[in-house]
Amino acid sequence: MTEQLDRAFFARPVLEVAPALLGMVVEHGGVAIRLTEVEAYAGSEDPGSHAFRGPTPRNQVMFGPAGHLYCYFSYGMHWATNVVTGHEGSACAVLLRGGEVVRGVEVARERRERGRRRPVTARDLARGPGNLARALELGQEQYGADVCAVDAAIRFVRPQSHKIPGGRRRQGPRVGVSGDGGSAEAFPWRFWLEDEPSVSAYRPATRRLSR
DNA sequence: CGTGCGATTATCT
DNA sequence: GATAATCGCACGC
């Protein structure tokens, strides 16, 4: 048996929940992914957060109770998934950045290879937020979903195996967050498991020159 | 191997 | 109208 993570797990400070999620498993649509990389976003106190400038139609779910999904469309082509944490109104959330597919590899591979010419290696199946969301088939329809419900389609579980984390927990600057003002070091809120192939490569925020 | 660039559109100013 | 919590591929070493 595996234990579904309850609301109390998510209703803690985001900097506590984020590292605690490493090694936990997310399940949806026949695919299960063991998380190896996440990032914390601290709502109105965090210039890198989508909630920094207050509620909007897009980010409103983050201002609600913990344990719901904040899905957003990124760069005009990818979906990314967060789970809301902390107390209601704090607008804190954890971005799911990478993981290892532990069940449903064939389904995940099929989803990931759709519209591609090159095959996808096992390590790349859920490497990066866009890829993880694609492998789990998470998007607009899952916006606001309650992952703590008894009959939740998307659930977080603690694997029965005692070697939950696997590698050692590591912490460092977030990836590609322009709100950090070029100093991602100010918010070292990316958490990952050492020596896990599914952890995405670090890339600084890309500057986009206007033409 | 590492680096650079174009794709593509919802969202907010 | 500009931007963006990205990705995959091309290209050069």
JSON list of C-alpha atoms (C1' of nucleotides) in Angstrom, two decimals:
[
{"chain": "A", "resi": 1, "resn": "MET", "atom": "CA", "xyz": [0.00, 0.00, 0.00]},
{"chain": "A", "resi": 2, "resn": "THR", "atom": "CA", "xyz": [0.99, 3.54, -0.56]},
{"chain": "A", "resi": 3, "resn": "GLU", "atom": "CA", "xyz": [-0.10, 6.51, 1.46]},
{"chain": "A", "resi": 4, "resn": "GLN", "atom": "CA", "xyz": [-1.71, 9.45, -0.30]},
{"chain": "A", "resi": 5, "resn": "LEU", "atom": "CA", "xyz": [-0.28, 12.78, 0.83]},
{"chain": "A", "resi": 6, "resn": "ASP", "atom": "CA", "xyz": [-3.00, 14.71, 2.67]},
{"chain": "A", "resi": 7, "resn": "ARG", "atom": "CA", "xyz": [-3.83, 18.39, 2.93]},
{"chain": "A", "resi": 8, "resn": "ALA", "atom": "CA", "xyz": [-1.74, 18.79, 6.10]},
{"chain": "A", "resi": 9, "resn": "PHE", "atom": "CA", "xyz": [1.33, 17.77, 4.11]},
{"chain": "A", "resi": 10, "resn": "PHE", "atom": "CA", "xyz": [0.84, 20.60, 1.62]},
{"chain": "A", "resi": 11, "resn": "ALA", "atom": "CA", "xyz": [-0.44, 23.20, 4.10]},
{"chain": "A", "resi": 12, "resn": "ARG", "atom": "CA", "xyz": [3.05, 23.75, 5.50]},
{"chain": "A", "resi": 13, "resn": "PRO", "atom": "CA", "xyz": [5.55, 26.48, 4.52]},
{"chain": "A", "resi": 14, "resn": "VAL", "atom": "CA", "xyz": [6.60, 26.07, 0.90]},
{"chain": "A", "resi": 15, "resn": "LEU", "atom": "CA", "xyz": [10.28, 25.80, 1.77]},
{"chain": "A", "resi": 16, "resn": "GLU", "atom": "CA", "xyz": [9.39, 22.81, 3.91]},
{"chain": "A", "resi": 17, "resn": "VAL", "atom": "CA", "xyz": [7.07, 21.14, 1.42]},
{"chain": "A", "resi": 18, "resn": "ALA", "atom": "CA", "xyz": [9.33, 21.49, -1.62]},
{"chain": "A", "resi": 19, "resn": "PRO", "atom": "CA", "xyz": [12.25, 19.37, -0.35]},
{"chain": "A", "resi": 20, "resn": "ALA", "atom": "CA", "xyz": [9.78, 16.96, 1.27]},
{"chain": "A", "resi": 21, "resn": "LEU", "atom": "CA", "xyz": [8.28, 16.25, -2.15]},
{"chain": "A", "resi": 22, "resn": "LEU", "atom": "CA", "xyz": [11.57, 14.84, -3.46]},
{"chain": "A", "resi": 23, "resn": "GLY", "atom": "CA", "xyz": [11.21, 11.09, -3.76]},
{"chain": "A", "resi": 24, "resn": "MET", "atom": "CA", "xyz": [7.42, 11.26, -3.59]},
{"chain": "A", "resi": 25, "resn": "VAL", "atom": "CA", "xyz": [5.39, 9.86, -6.48]},
{"chain": "A", "resi": 26, "resn": "VAL", "atom": "CA", "xyz": [2.82, 11.68, -8.65]},
{"chain": "A", "resi": 27, "resn": "GLU", "atom": "CA", "xyz": [0.26, 9.57, -10.49]},
{"chain": "A", "resi": 28, "resn": "HIS", "atom": "CA", "xyz": [-2.14, 10.41, -13.29]},
{"chain": "A", "resi": 29, "resn": "GLY", "atom": "CA", "xyz": [-3.59, 8.57, -16.24]},
{"chain": "A", "resi": 30, "resn": "GLY", "atom": "CA", "xyz": [-1.63, 5.36, -15.75]},
{"chain": "A", "resi": 31, "resn": "VAL", "atom": "CA", "xyz": [1.74, 7.03, -15.35]},
{"chain": "A", "resi": 32, "resn": "ALA", "atom": "CA", "xyz": [3.60, 7.40, -12.05]},
{"chain": "A", "resi": 33, "resn": "ILE", "atom": "CA", "xyz": [6.60, 9.68, -11.62]},
{"chain": "A", "resi": 34, "resn": "ARG", "atom": "CA", "xyz": [9.04, 9.81, -8.73]},
{"chain": "A", "resi": 35, "resn": "LEU", "atom": "CA", "xyz": [9.98, 13.46, -8.22]},
{"chain": "A", "resi": 36, "resn": "THR", "atom": "CA", "xyz": [13.66, 14.33, -8.41]},
{"chain": "A", "resi": 37, "resn": "GLU", "atom": "CA", "xyz": [13.52, 18.09, -8.94]},
{"chain": "A", "resi": 38, "resn": "VAL", "atom": "CA", "xyz": [11.18, 20.87, -7.77]},
{"chain": "A", "resi": 39, "resn": "GLU", "atom": "CA", "xyz": [11.20, 24.63, -7.21]},
{"chain": "A", "resi": 40, "resn": "ALA", "atom": "CA", "xyz": [9.54, 26.71, -4.48]},
{"chain": "A", "resi": 41, "resn": "TYR", "atom": "CA", "xyz": [7.66, 29.95, -5.23]},
{"chain": "A", "resi": 42, "resn": "ALA", "atom": "CA", "xyz": [6.66, 32.11, -2.29]},
{"chain": "A", "resi": 43, "resn": "GLY", "atom": "CA", "xyz": [3.71, 34.12, -3.59]},
{"chain": "A", "resi": 44, "resn": "SER", "atom": "CA", "xyz": [3.53, 37.83, -2.90]},
{"chain": "A", "resi": 45, "resn": "GLU", "atom": "CA", "xyz": [6.91, 37.84, -1.16]},
{"chain": "A", "resi": 46, "resn": "ASP", "atom": "CA", "xyz": [8.66, 36.39, -4.18]},
{"chain": "A", "resi": 47, "resn": "PRO", "atom": "CA", "xyz": [9.45, 38.51, -7.28]},
{"chain": "A", "resi": 48, "resn": "GLY", "atom": "CA", "xyz": [9.87, 35.30, -9.28]},
{"chain": "A", "resi": 49, "resn": "SER", "atom": "CA", "xyz": [6.35, 34.11, -8.52]},
{"chain": "A", "resi": 50, "resn": "HIS", "atom": "CA", "xyz": [3.41, 34.50, -10.88]},
{"chain": "A", "resi": 51, "resn": "ALA", "atom": "CA", "xyz": [1.49, 35.65, -7.79]},
{"chain": "A", "resi": 52, "resn": "PHE", "atom": "CA", "xyz": [3.90, 38.45, -6.90]},
{"chain": "A", "resi": 53, "resn": "ARG", "atom": "CA", "xyz": [1.67, 41.22, -8.24]},
{"chain": "A", "resi": 54, "resn": "GLY", "atom": "CA", "xyz": [-1.53, 39.94, -6.71]},
{"chain": "A", "resi": 55, "resn": "PRO", "atom": "CA", "xyz": [-4.43, 37.80, -7.94]},
{"chain": "A", "resi": 56, "resn": "THR", "atom": "CA", "xyz": [-5.28, 37.52, -11.64]},
{"chain": "A", "resi": 57, "resn": "PRO", "atom": "CA", "xyz": [-7.56, 35.10, -13.47]},
{"chain": "A", "resi": 58, "resn": "ARG", "atom": "CA", "xyz": [-4.59, 32.88, -14.24]},
{"chain": "A", "resi": 59, "resn": "ASN", "atom": "CA", "xyz": [-3.06, 32.64, -10.77]},
{"chain": "A", "resi": 60, "resn": "GLN", "atom": "CA", "xyz": [-6.22, 32.69, -8.64]},
{"chain": "A", "resi": 61, "resn": "VAL", "atom": "CA", "xyz": [-5.95, 29.05, -7.61]},
{"chain": "A", "resi": 62, "resn": "MET", "atom": "CA", "xyz": [-2.69, 29.82, -5.84]},
{"chain": "A", "resi": 63, "resn": "PHE", "atom": "CA", "xyz": [-4.57, 32.13, -3.48]},
{"chain": "A", "resi": 64, "resn": "GLY", "atom": "CA", "xyz": [-6.83, 29.29, -2.44]},
{"chain": "A", "resi": 65, "resn": "PRO", "atom": "CA", "xyz": [-6.23, 26.32, -0.14]},
{"chain": "A", "resi": 66, "resn": "ALA", "atom": "CA", "xyz": [-3.22, 24.02, -0.40]},
{"chain": "A", "resi": 67, "resn": "GLY", "atom": "CA", "xyz": [-3.31, 20.77, -2.33]},
{"chain": "A", "resi": 68, "resn": "HIS", "atom": "CA", "xyz": [-4.70, 22.12, -5.60]},
{"chain": "A", "resi": 69, "resn": "LEU", "atom": "CA", "xyz": [-2.89, 22.26, -8.94]},
{"chain": "A", "resi": 70, "resn": "TYR", "atom": "CA", "xyz": [-1.76, 25.47, -10.61]},
{"chain": "A", "resi": 71, "resn": "CYS", "atom": "CA", "xyz": [-1.20, 24.63, -14.29]},
{"chain": "A", "resi": 72, "resn": "TYR", "atom": "CA", "xyz": [-0.03, 27.32, -16.68]},
{"chain": "A", "resi": 73, "resn": "PHE", "atom": "CA", "xyz": [0.82, 27.56, -20.37]},
{"chain": "A", "resi": 74, "resn": "SER", "atom": "CA", "xyz": [4.39, 28.60, -20.96]},
{"chain": "A", "resi": 75, "resn": "TYR", "atom": "CA", "xyz": [6.29, 29.99, -23.93]},
{"chain": "A", "resi": 76, "resn": "GLY", "atom": "CA", "xyz": [3.30, 29.48, -26.17]},
{"chain": "A", "resi": 77, "resn": "MET", "atom": "CA", "xyz": [3.69, 25.70, -26.27]},
{"chain": "A", "resi": 78, "resn": "HIS", "atom": "CA", "xyz": [4.35, 23.94, -22.97]},
{"chain": "A", "resi": 79, "resn": "TRP", "atom": "CA", "xyz": [2.31, 23.28, -19.85]},
{"chain": "A", "resi": 80, "resn": "ALA", "atom": "CA", "xyz": [3.84, 23.32, -16.40]},
{"chain": "A", "resi": 81, "resn": "THR", "atom": "CA", "xyz": [2.35, 22.09, -13.13]},
{"chain": "A", "resi": 82, "resn": "ASN", "atom": "CA", "xyz": [2.56, 23.40, -9.56]},
{"chain": "A", "resi": 83, "resn": "VAL", "atom": "CA", "xyz": [0.93, 22.25, -6.35]},
{"chain": "A", "resi": 84, "resn": "VAL", "atom": "CA", "xyz": [-0.31, 24.95, -3.99]},
{"chain": "A", "resi": 85, "resn": "THR", "atom": "CA", "xyz": [1.16, 24.93, -0.48]},
{"chain": "A", "resi": 86, "resn": "GLY", "atom": "CA", "xyz": [1.03, 26.91, 2.76]},
{"chain": "A", "resi": 87, "resn": "HIS", "atom": "CA", "xyz": [-1.91, 28.66, 4.32]},
{"chain": "A", "resi": 88, "resn": "GLU", "atom": "CA", "xyz": [-4.77, 29.98, 2.20]},
{"chain": "A", "resi": 89, "resn": "GLY", "atom": "CA", "xyz": [-4.00, 33.37, 0.73]},
{"chain": "A", "resi": 90, "resn": "SER", "atom": "CA", "xyz": [-0.21, 33.02, 0.82]},
{"chain": "A", "resi": 91, "resn": "ALA", "atom": "CA", "xyz": [-0.17, 31.99, -2.85]},
{"chain": "A", "resi": 92, "resn": "CYS", "atom": "CA", "xyz": [2.80, 29.69, -2.38]},
{"chain": "A", "resi": 93, "resn": "ALA", "atom": "CA", "xyz": [3.38, 26.77, -4.74]},
{"chain": "A", "resi": 94, "resn": "VAL", "atom": "CA", "xyz": [5.90, 24.14, -5.78]},
{"chain": "A", "resi": 95, "resn": "LEU", "atom": "CA", "xyz": [6.77, 23.72, -9.46]},
{"chain": "A", "resi": 96, "resn": "LEU", "atom": "CA", "xyz": [7.29, 20.10, -10.54]},
{"chain": "A", "resi": 97, "resn": "ARG", "atom": "CA", "xyz": [10.46, 20.21, -12.62]},
{"chain": "A", "resi": 98, "resn": "GLY", "atom": "CA", "xyz": [11.57, 16.64, -13.11]},
{"chain": "A", "resi": 99, "resn": "GLY", "atom": "CA", "xyz": [11.21, 13.00, -12.18]},
{"chain": "A", "resi": 100, "resn": "GLU", "atom": "CA", "xyz": [11.72, 9.37, -13.01]},
{"chain": "A", "resi": 101, "resn": "VAL", "atom": "CA", "xyz": [8.88, 7.45, -14.63]},
{"chain": "A", "resi": 102, "resn": "VAL", "atom": "CA", "xyz": [8.32, 4.46, -12.37]},
{"chain": "A", "resi": 103, "resn": "ARG", "atom": "CA", "xyz": [5.12, 3.16, -13.96]},
{"chain": "A", "resi": 104, "resn": "GLY", "atom": "CA", "xyz": [3.55, 3.52, -17.38]},
{"chain": "A", "resi": 105, "resn": "VAL", "atom": "CA", "xyz": [6.79, 4.06, -19.27]},
{"chain": "A", "resi": 106, "resn": "GLU", "atom": "CA", "xyz": [5.24, 3.06, -22.59]},
{"chain": "A", "resi": 107, "resn": "VAL", "atom": "CA", "xyz": [2.31, 5.44, -22.22]},
{"chain": "A", "resi": 108, "resn": "ALA", "atom": "CA", "xyz": [4.60, 8.25, -21.17]},
{"chain": "A", "resi": 109, "resn": "ARG", "atom": "CA", "xyz": [6.93, 7.59, -24.10]},
{"chain": "A", "resi": 110, "resn": "GLU", "atom": "CA", "xyz": [4.06, 7.67, -26.55]},
{"chain": "A", "resi": 111, "resn": "ARG", "atom": "CA", "xyz": [2.88, 11.03, -25.24]},
{"chain": "A", "resi": 112, "resn": "ARG", "atom": "CA", "xyz": [6.37, 12.48, -25.30]},
{"chain": "A", "resi": 113, "resn": "GLU", "atom": "CA", "xyz": [7.25, 11.28, -28.79]},
{"chain": "A", "resi": 114, "resn": "ARG", "atom": "CA", "xyz": [4.10, 12.71, -30.33]},
{"chain": "A", "resi": 115, "resn": "GLY", "atom": "CA", "xyz": [5.13, 15.29, -32.89]},
{"chain": "A", "resi": 116, "resn": "ARG", "atom": "CA", "xyz": [8.83, 14.50, -32.65]},
{"chain": "A", "resi": 117, "resn": "ARG", "atom": "CA", "xyz": [11.32, 13.00, -35.05]},
{"chain": "A", "resi": 118, "resn": "ARG", "atom": "CA", "xyz": [13.85, 11.76, -32.53]},
{"chain": "A", "resi": 119, "resn": "PRO", "atom": "CA", "xyz": [13.10, 9.07, -29.93]},
{"chain": "A", "resi": 120, "resn": "VAL", "atom": "CA", "xyz": [13.00, 10.05, -26.26]},
{"chain": "A", "resi": 121, "resn": "THR", "atom": "CA", "xyz": [15.46, 8.40, -23.89]},
{"chain": "A", "resi": 122, "resn": "ALA", "atom": "CA", "xyz": [14.27, 7.03, -20.54]},
{"chain": "A", "resi": 123, "resn": "ARG", "atom": "CA", "xyz": [16.01, 9.78, -18.60]},
{"chain": "A", "resi": 124, "resn": "ASP", "atom": "CA", "xyz": [14.34, 12.50, -20.71]},
{"chain": "A", "resi": 125, "resn": "LEU", "atom": "CA", "xyz": [10.77, 11.21, -20.33]},
{"chain": "A", "resi": 126, "resn": "ALA", "atom": "CA", "xyz": [9.98, 13.59, -17.46]},
{"chain": "A", "resi": 127, "resn": "ARG", "atom": "CA", "xyz": [13.09, 15.79, -17.43]},
{"chain": "A", "resi": 128, "resn": "GLY", "atom": "CA", "xyz": [12.05, 19.45, -17.26]},
{"chain": "A", "resi": 129, "resn": "PRO", "atom": "CA", "xyz": [8.66, 20.96, -16.27]},
{"chain": "A", "resi": 130, "resn": "GLY", "atom": "CA", "xyz": [7.19, 20.88, -19.76]},
{"chain": "A", "resi": 131, "resn": "ASN", "atom": "CA", "xyz": [8.26, 17.30, -20.31]},
{"chain": "A", "resi": 132, "resn": "LEU", "atom": "CA", "xyz": [7.00, 16.13, -16.93]},
{"chain": "A", "resi": 133, "resn": "ALA", "atom": "CA", "xyz": [3.59, 17.68, -17.57]},
{"chain": "A", "resi": 134, "resn": "ARG", "atom": "CA", "xyz": [3.47, 16.07, -20.99]},
{"chain": "A", "resi": 135, "resn": "ALA", "atom": "CA", "xyz": [4.40, 12.64, -19.66]},
{"chain": "A", "resi": 136, "resn": "LEU", "atom": "CA", "xyz": [1.66, 12.90, -17.01]},
{"chain": "A", "resi": 137, "resn": "GLU", "atom": "CA", "xyz": [-0.81, 14.47, -19.45]},
{"chain": "A", "resi": 138, "resn": "LEU", "atom": "CA", "xyz": [-1.37, 17.48, -17.20]},
{"chain": "A", "resi": 139, "resn": "GLY", "atom": "CA", "xyz": [-2.66, 20.75, -18.64]},
{"chain": "A", "resi": 140, "resn": "GLN", "atom": "CA", "xyz": [-5.58, 23.14, -18.71]},
{"chain": "A", "resi": 141, "resn": "GLU", "atom": "CA", "xyz": [-8.10, 20.50, -17.69]},
{"chain": "A", "resi": 142, "resn": "GLN", "atom": "CA", "xyz": [-6.22, 19.81, -14.48]},
{"chain": "A", "resi": 143, "resn": "TYR", "atom": "CA", "xyz": [-6.13, 23.48, -13.43]},
{"chain": "A", "resi": 144, "resn": "GLY", "atom": "CA", "xyz": [-7.40, 23.66, -9.85]},
{"chain": "A", "resi": 145, "resn": "ALA", "atom": "CA", "xyz": [-7.64, 19.90, -9.38]},
{"chain": "A", "resi": 146, "resn": "ASP", "atom": "CA", "xyz": [-7.63, 18.80, -5.74]},
{"chain": "A", "resi": 147, "resn": "VAL", "atom": "CA", "xyz": [-4.89, 16.21, -5.29]},
{"chain": "A", "resi": 148, "resn": "CYS", "atom": "CA", "xyz": [-6.01, 15.47, -1.71]},
{"chain": "A", "resi": 149, "resn": "ALA", "atom": "CA", "xyz": [-9.49, 14.27, -2.60]},
{"chain": "A", "resi": 150, "resn": "VAL", "atom": "CA", "xyz": [-10.24, 10.62, -1.86]},
{"chain": "A", "resi": 151, "resn": "ASP", "atom": "CA", "xyz": [-11.12, 10.01, -5.51]},
{"chain": "A", "resi": 152, "resn": "ALA", "atom": "CA", "xyz": [-8.48, 12.37, -6.95]},
{"chain": "A", "resi": 153, "resn": "ALA", "atom": "CA", "xyz": [-7.47, 11.61, -10.53]},
{"chain": "A", "resi": 154, "resn": "ILE", "atom": "CA", "xyz": [-4.09, 13.11, -9.76]},
{"chain": "A", "resi": 155, "resn": "ARG", "atom": "CA", "xyz": [-2.55, 12.01, -6.51]},
{"chain": "A", "resi": 156, "resn": "PHE", "atom": "CA", "xyz": [0.71, 12.34, -4.64]},
{"chain": "A", "resi": 157, "resn": "VAL", "atom": "CA", "xyz": [1.80, 9.27, -2.69]},
{"chain": "A", "resi": 158, "resn": "ARG", "atom": "CA", "xyz": [4.63, 8.31, -0.38]},
{"chain": "A", "resi": 159, "resn": "PRO", "atom": "CA", "xyz": [6.21, 5.17, -1.83]},
{"chain": "A", "resi": 160, "resn": "GLN", "atom": "CA", "xyz": [6.35, 2.22, 0.52]},
{"chain": "A", "resi": 161, "resn": "SER", "atom": "CA", "xyz": [10.02, 1.78, -0.15]},
{"chain": "A", "resi": 162, "resn": "HIS", "atom": "CA", "xyz": [12.05, 3.19, 2.72]},
{"chain": "A", "resi": 163, "resn": "LYS", "atom": "CA", "xyz": [14.69, 4.63, 0.44]},
{"chain": "A", "resi": 164, "resn": "ILE", "atom": "CA", "xyz": [12.38, 7.49, -0.42]},
{"chain": "A", "resi": 165, "resn": "PRO", "atom": "CA", "xyz": [14.82, 10.21, -1.39]},
{"chain": "A", "resi": 166, "resn": "GLY", "atom": "CA", "xyz": [17.40, 8.03, -3.14]},
{"chain": "A", "resi": 167, "resn": "GLY", "atom": "CA", "xyz": [20.24, 10.48, -3.60]},
{"chain": "A", "resi": 168, "resn": "ARG", "atom": "CA", "xyz": [21.10, 13.26, -1.23]},
{"chain": "A", "resi": 169, "resn": "ARG", "atom": "CA", "xyz": [18.91, 16.37, -1.23]},
{"chain": "A", "resi": 170, "resn": "ARG", "atom": "CA", "xyz": [20.56, 19.37, -2.85]},
{"chain": "A", "resi": 171, "resn": "GLN", "atom": "CA", "xyz": [19.53, 23.03, -3.07]},
{"chain": "A", "resi": 172, "resn": "GLY", "atom": "CA", "xyz": [20.50, 25.85, -5.43]},
{"chain": "A", "resi": 173, "resn": "PRO", "atom": "CA", "xyz": [19.34, 28.73, -7.66]},
{"chain": "A", "resi": 174, "resn": "ARG", "atom": "CA", "xyz": [16.11, 28.44, -9.63]},
{"chain": "A", "resi": 175, "resn": "VAL", "atom": "CA", "xyz": [16.13, 27.95, -13.36]},
{"chain": "A", "resi": 176, "resn": "GLY", "atom": "CA", "xyz": [15.23, 30.64, -15.86]},
{"chain": "A", "resi": 177, "resn": "VAL", "atom": "CA", "xyz": [13.36, 32.95, -13.47]},
{"chain": "A", "resi": 178, "resn": "SER", "atom": "CA", "xyz": [13.64, 36.46, -14.85]},
{"chain": "A", "resi": 179, "resn": "GLY", "atom": "CA", "xyz": [11.86, 37.92, -11.83]},
{"chain": "A", "resi": 180, "resn": "ASP", "atom": "CA", "xyz": [14.92, 37.11, -9.79]},
{"chain": "A", "resi": 181, "resn": "GLY", "atom": "CA", "xyz": [16.45, 40.07, -11.54]},
{"chain": "A", "resi": 182, "resn": "GLY", "atom": "CA", "xyz": [19.40, 38.18, -12.91]},
{"chain": "A", "resi": 183, "resn": "SER", "atom": "CA", "xyz": [20.39, 37.19, -9.38]},
{"chain": "A", "resi": 184, "resn": "ALA", "atom": "CA", "xyz": [18.87, 33.76, -9.08]},
{"chain": "A", "resi": 185, "resn": "GLU", "atom": "CA", "xyz": [21.27, 33.26, -6.18]},
{"chain": "A", "resi": 186, "resn": "ALA", "atom": "CA", "xyz": [18.98, 35.46, -4.07]},
{"chain": "A", "resi": 187, "resn": "PHE", "atom": "CA", "xyz": [16.33, 32.74, -4.15]},
{"chain": "A", "resi": 188, "resn": "PRO", "atom": "CA", "xyz": [18.09, 29.34, -3.99]},
{"chain": "A", "resi": 189, "resn": "TRP", "atom": "CA", "xyz": [14.78, 27.56, -3.91]},
{"chain": "A", "resi": 190, "resn": "ARG", "atom": "CA", "xyz": [15.39, 24.80, -6.42]},
{"chain": "A", "resi": 191, "resn": "PHE", "atom": "CA", "xyz": [15.62, 21.39, -4.78]},
{"chain": "A", "resi": 192, "resn": "TRP", "atom": "CA", "xyz": [16.81, 18.18, -6.39]},
{"chain": "A", "resi": 193, "resn": "LEU", "atom": "CA", "xyz": [18.22, 14.74, -5.66]},
{"chain": "A", "resi": 194, "resn": "GLU", "atom": "CA", "xyz": [21.90, 14.33, -6.31]},
{"chain": "A", "resi": 195, "resn": "ASP", "atom": "CA", "xyz": [23.00, 11.96, -9.06]},
{"chain": "A", "resi": 196, "resn": "GLU", "atom": "CA", "xyz": [19.55, 11.61, -10.60]},
{"chain": "A", "resi": 197, "resn": "PRO", "atom": "CA", "xyz": [19.63, 11.60, -14.42]},
{"chain": "A", "resi": 198, "resn": "SER", "atom": "CA", "xyz": [16.14, 13.12, -14.64]},
{"chain": "A", "resi": 199, "resn": "VAL", "atom": "CA", "xyz": [17.26, 16.39, -13.04]},
{"chain": "A", "resi": 200, "resn": "SER", "atom": "CA", "xyz": [17.22, 19.08, -15.71]},
{"chain": "A", "resi": 201, "resn": "ALA", "atom": "CA", "xyz": [20.35, 20.95, -16.71]},
{"chain": "A", "resi": 202, "resn": "TYR", "atom": "CA", "xyz": [20.71, 24.34, -15.07]},
{"chain": "A", "resi": 203, "resn": "ARG", "atom": "CA", "xyz": [20.14, 27.25, -17.44]},
{"chain": "A", "resi": 204, "resn": "PRO", "atom": "CA", "xyz": [20.21, 30.90, -16.38]},
{"chain": "A", "resi": 205, "resn": "ALA", "atom": "CA", "xyz": [17.29, 33.11, -17.37]},
{"chain": "A", "resi": 206, "resn": "THR", "atom": "CA", "xyz": [17.56, 33.74, -21.10]},
{"chain": "A", "resi": 207, "resn": "ARG", "atom": "CA", "xyz": [17.61, 37.28, -22.25]},
{"chain": "A", "resi": 208, "resn": "ARG", "atom": "CA", "xyz": [15.31, 37.95, -25.12]},
{"chain": "A", "resi": 209, "resn": "LEU", "atom": "CA", "xyz": [16.44, 40.81, -27.23]},
{"chain": "A", "resi": 210, "resn": "SER", "atom": "CA", "xyz": [13.67, 42.72, -28.93]},
{"chain": "A", "resi": 211, "resn": "ARG", "atom": "CA", "xyz": [13.98, 43.04, -32.67]},
{"chain": "B", "resi": 1, "resn": "DC", "atom": "C1'", "xyz": [30.29, 17.21, -25.94]},
{"chain": "B", "resi": 2, "resn": "DG", "atom": "C1'", "xyz": [28.44, 22.43, -25.31]},
{"chain": "B", "resi": 3, "resn": "DT", "atom": "C1'", "xyz": [26.17, 26.47, -27.00]},
{"chain": "B", "resi": 4, "resn": "DG", "atom": "C1'", "xyz": [22.77, 29.19, -29.55]},
{"chain": "B", "resi": 5, "resn": "DC", "atom": "C1'", "xyz": [18.48, 30.02, -31.64]},
{"chain": "B", "resi": 6, "resn": "DG", "atom": "C1'", "xyz": [13.70, 29.72, -33.36]},
{"chain": "B", "resi": 7, "resn": "DA", "atom": "C1'", "xyz": [9.04, 28.12, -32.33]},
{"chain": "B", "resi": 8, "resn": "DT", "atom": "C1'", "xyz": [4.48, 29.82, -30.71]},
{"chain": "B", "resi": 9, "resn": "DT", "atom": "C1'", "xyz": [0.64, 32.00, -27.87]},
{"chain": "B", "resi": 10, "resn": "DA", "atom": "C1'", "xyz": [-1.73, 33.16, -23.25]},
{"chain": "B", "resi": 11, "resn": "DT", "atom": "C1'", "xyz": [-1.21, 36.68, -20.27]},
{"chain": "B", "resi": 12, "resn": "DC", "atom": "C1'", "xyz": [-0.40, 41.09, -18.54]},
{"chain": "B", "resi": 13, "resn": "DT", "atom": "C1'", "xyz": [1.05, 46.15, -19.23]},
{"chain": "C", "resi": 1, "resn": "DG", "atom": "C1'", "xyz": [3.03, 45.05, -28.00]},
{"chain": "C", "resi": 2, "resn": "DA", "atom": "C1'", "xyz": [6.37, 42.61, -25.15]},
{"chain": "C", "resi": 3, "resn": "DT", "atom": "C1'", "xyz": [7.22, 39.06, -22.42]},
{"chain": "C", "resi": 4, "resn": "DA", "atom": "C1'", "xyz": [7.78, 34.31, -20.66]},
{"chain": "C", "resi": 5, "resn": "DA", "atom": "C1'", "xyz": [9.06, 29.36, -14.15]},
{"chain": "C", "resi": 6, "resn": "DT", "atom": "C1'", "xyz": [10.88, 25.95, -22.00]},
{"chain": "C", "resi": 7, "resn": "DC", "atom": "C1'", "xyz": [12.20, 22.70, -25.45]},
{"chain": "C", "resi": 8, "resn": "DG", "atom": "C1'", "xyz": [14.45, 20.39, -29.30]},
{"chain": "C", "resi": 9, "resn": "DC", "atom": "C1'", "xyz": [17.39, 20.66, -32.90]},
{"chain": "C", "resi": 10, "resn": "DA", "atom": "C1'", "xyz": [21.31, 22.44, -35.56]},
{"chain": "C", "resi": 11, "resn": "DC", "atom": "C1'", "xyz": [25.76, 23.39, -35.60]},
{"chain": "C", "resi": 12, "resn": "DG", "atom": "C1'", "xyz": [30.73, 23.79, -34.12]},
{"chain": "C", "resi": 13, "resn": "DC", "atom": "C1'", "xyz": [34.47, 21.94, -31.60]}
]
